[in-house]
C-alpha cells in the first residue's frame, strides 16, 4: 500500500445566460451537485452563474499557489464546449481578466521577498499535434522539448523571464494576440500558458494553465478534418485515459499518446499530481447534449479525484470494485437528494394549490349559501304577502290589519289604559298622603285639647273603635284592591268630619256655641243643599252616617257610661233611612257616586230635623245645654273615631307603600312590554305599509279571525324557527369566515415570502444582466479595437508583402544574372574542358611520341597545328600527371605566358 499527496479536484462553472426567456437545462441542487436530464453529477464545487471571477480564484486557484511555491507542478485544465467560458475563466483572451491575472499578482506578492526566485513564462499552442510557441513572432518553429532522467520535461528556448506581474500579463497578452494572428482555428487548438518558477537556474515547479480545445470536437468528426479531429480527440482522450490510469497504477502511463499529455507529463504524472479541472458549461437547453458530455467527462475525472484525494491508495482489484461501488452509491445518493428536493418543491406547490382550491370551494359554497338564504327570505316574504292577500280576498272582508298586529294593538291599548289607571291611582295616593299630613297636624292640635277630657276620649274610642274596625276589616279582607280607588273619597269624608269636629270643639265656649247655634237656627235662607258640608252646623242638625251608627249601637249603655244624654229626638224612620242610605259596604261600592249621593240624600232628609231642633232650642236652655253636651260628646267621639281612622290611615299608608312598590315594578314591566310591543307594532306596520292597505272590518271570533289567528300563529312559529335557524347559520358563517380569514392570512404570508424571494432573485438577475451587458459592450469595444489593430497589421503585412515581392523580383533578376553567369561559366568550363581534353590528347600523343614539350610545340598545340613526335614513356607520364593535377596551370601559364615548358 502506498500513500499519495495527489490533489485532483474538479469544479464546475456555469456560464450565466443573457436572455431570461431561454430555457435552461441544468439545475444546481447543492453547491456541489448538479442535475441534468434525470442524472445528477457531483463535483468538488459547483459555481453558479452568479459567482464572480474573484470567488473562483479564491476558492479554487489560490490554494494551489502554496503547492506551487513549495515545488509542486500544478495543472489547471479548462474544459468545455466552445463558448462555455474556458478562455474567460483562465484569462487567455486578449482583454479578459481571468485566473492568470489574479494568479500573477498573488505570485509576485508571494515571492517578492525572495530574490532567489526567478519567474519564467511560456505560451504554447497545440494544433494538429503541432506545437507552436506563440510568444515567438516566428510561426511553425517547433520548440525543443526534452525529458531528463527524472522524467522532467524541459522546453528549451521558449521561456521568457518576467519580473513583475504586469510584465507577465503583457507577455500573456502578446501570446494571445499571436495566437489570433496565427491562421489556426482557436476552437480546435489547445493553449498552454506555463509559469515556471526557478531558483538559481534550476526549475522548482511549473504551473500550467491549459485552455483545452472545445469538447464538442470529440464528436464532430464529420465537420472537422480528420487530422484536426484526431489531434483534438487524442489530446482530450489521452488526458482522460491518463487520469483514469493514474487511479489504479503509476506505471506505464500513456503520456506519449498525445502531444498534450507528453507536454504535461511531469505535471500530470507521478504520485504528487496536482491538478484542477475547471469544467465550463453553458446551461441553455440548446447546449443540452454538449453540457451532458462535459459533465460526463468531468465526472469521470472527479471520480478519480474523490478516489485519489482520500488517503491511502490500494491497487488491488477488490479495492477498485469497492470504490466503484462507493462512487455508484454516492451518485445514487446525490440523485436521490435531488429527487427529494424536486419532490418537496412539487409537494409544496401542490399544497399551496390545494389550499387555494379548498379556499375557493369554501368561498363558492358560502356564496351559494348566502344566495340561498336571500332566496329563502324573499320567498318567505312573498309567501307572507300572498297569505295576507289570499285571506283578504277569501272572505271578501276589508282587512284593516293583520290579526297579529291587531292583537298587539289591542294589548297595547289595554296596557296604556292600565298605565293611565295606575298613574291616576298614584296621583290619588299622593294627594291622600298630603292631605293626611295636614290632617295629622290638625289632629295633633285636637288631641291636645281633648287630652283634658279623658272620659270622652275613652267613650269615643270604645264607641267608634268597633265601628272603625267594622269599616276597615272588610277592606283588608275582601276589597283590598279597591282601597286605593276610594282613598280620596274617604279622605275627603274624613276631612269634612274633621272640620265638623273642629267646629264642634269651638263651641265648647258657651258663648260662641250659643251664637253659632242661634245664627244657624235663624238662618233659614241658607241653602243647605248647596252647602251641605261647609255648613258648620250640619253635623248637629244632620248627623253624619257615622254618628248614626254610634247612636244605633248600644245607645243607652254608651250614654250611661259617658254620662251623656241620649240623642232620642230623631225618628226611627230617619234613622232607618240614614242607615240604609249610608252603610259601611256602600262606602266601598263600585260606584263612587253612591257615597256622595247617599250623603247628600241624608243631608236633604235631615233638613226637617234641623228645623225641628232649632225650634226646640229657642224654648229651653236646658235643652240647649243638653244638646250642646250631646254635641260635645259627639265631637269627642268624632275625634276619637278620627284618631282611629288616622291609625288606620297609617296602616293603609304602609299598605299603600307596599302596593305602590309592587305597582311600580309592574308598571316598569308593563312599560318594558309596551316598548317591545311598540317595536313589534312598528315592524308590523312597516310590513303592512308594503302590502296594499285595504279597509277591513273584522268580527271578533269569526271564521276569518280564527283562521287568520291560526295562520298568524303558524307564520310566527315559522318565522321564529327560521330566525333561530338564521341565527345559528349566521354564527356558523362567522366562524367559517374567521377560519377563512386566518387561512387566507397564512397563505398570504407564504405567498409574500415567495414573492419577496422571487423579487430578490429577479433583482439579482437584473443586476447580472446589467453587468453582462456592460461586459458585452466592453468586449465589443475591445473586439473593435482588435479589428482595427488587425487591419493595421494586415496593411503592414500587405506592405511587407509588396516589399517582399519587389525583393523577390530583384532576387529573380539577380538569379537570372547568376544563371547567365553560371551558363557562361559552364560554357567556358566546357570549352576549357574541351581544350584540356584536346591538350591532354596532344600531350598524350606527344608523350607517346616522346616529343619534348617546349614553347614552340606548345604554341603549335595551342594553335592546333602540332604533330606529335615520338616521346619516352617517362616523359609522357610526367606531362600527363602535371596536366591532370593542375589543369589551371596551363591556363595560368597561358594567361601569364611566362613558363617556357610544362
Ligand atoms: N462566467 C462568465 N461570466 C461572464 N461571461 C462569460 C462567462 N463565461 C463565458 N463568458 C463569456 O462567454 C463568451 C465565450 O466565452 P469564451 O471565449 O471564454 O469561451 P471558450 O470556451 O473559451 O470558447 P472557445 O473554445 O472558442 O475558446 C465570452 O464573451 C465570455 O466573455
XYZ file of C-alpha atoms in Angstrom, residues 352 355-356 744-758:
18
model
C -50.448 25.662 -1.930
C -55.163 25.261 -0.153
C -56.157 27.756 -2.791
C -56.012 33.329 3.755
C -53.739 35.324 6.058
C -51.375 32.367 6.356
C -51.470 31.796 2.605
C -50.844 35.475 2.047
C -47.807 35.417 4.349
C -46.443 32.392 2.469
C -47.084 33.986 -0.886
C -45.487 37.202 0.305
C -42.317 35.404 1.302
C -42.231 33.580 -2.065
C -42.820 36.847 -3.878
C -40.087 38.525 -1.864
C -37.693 35.723 -2.714
C -38.632 35.893 -6.369
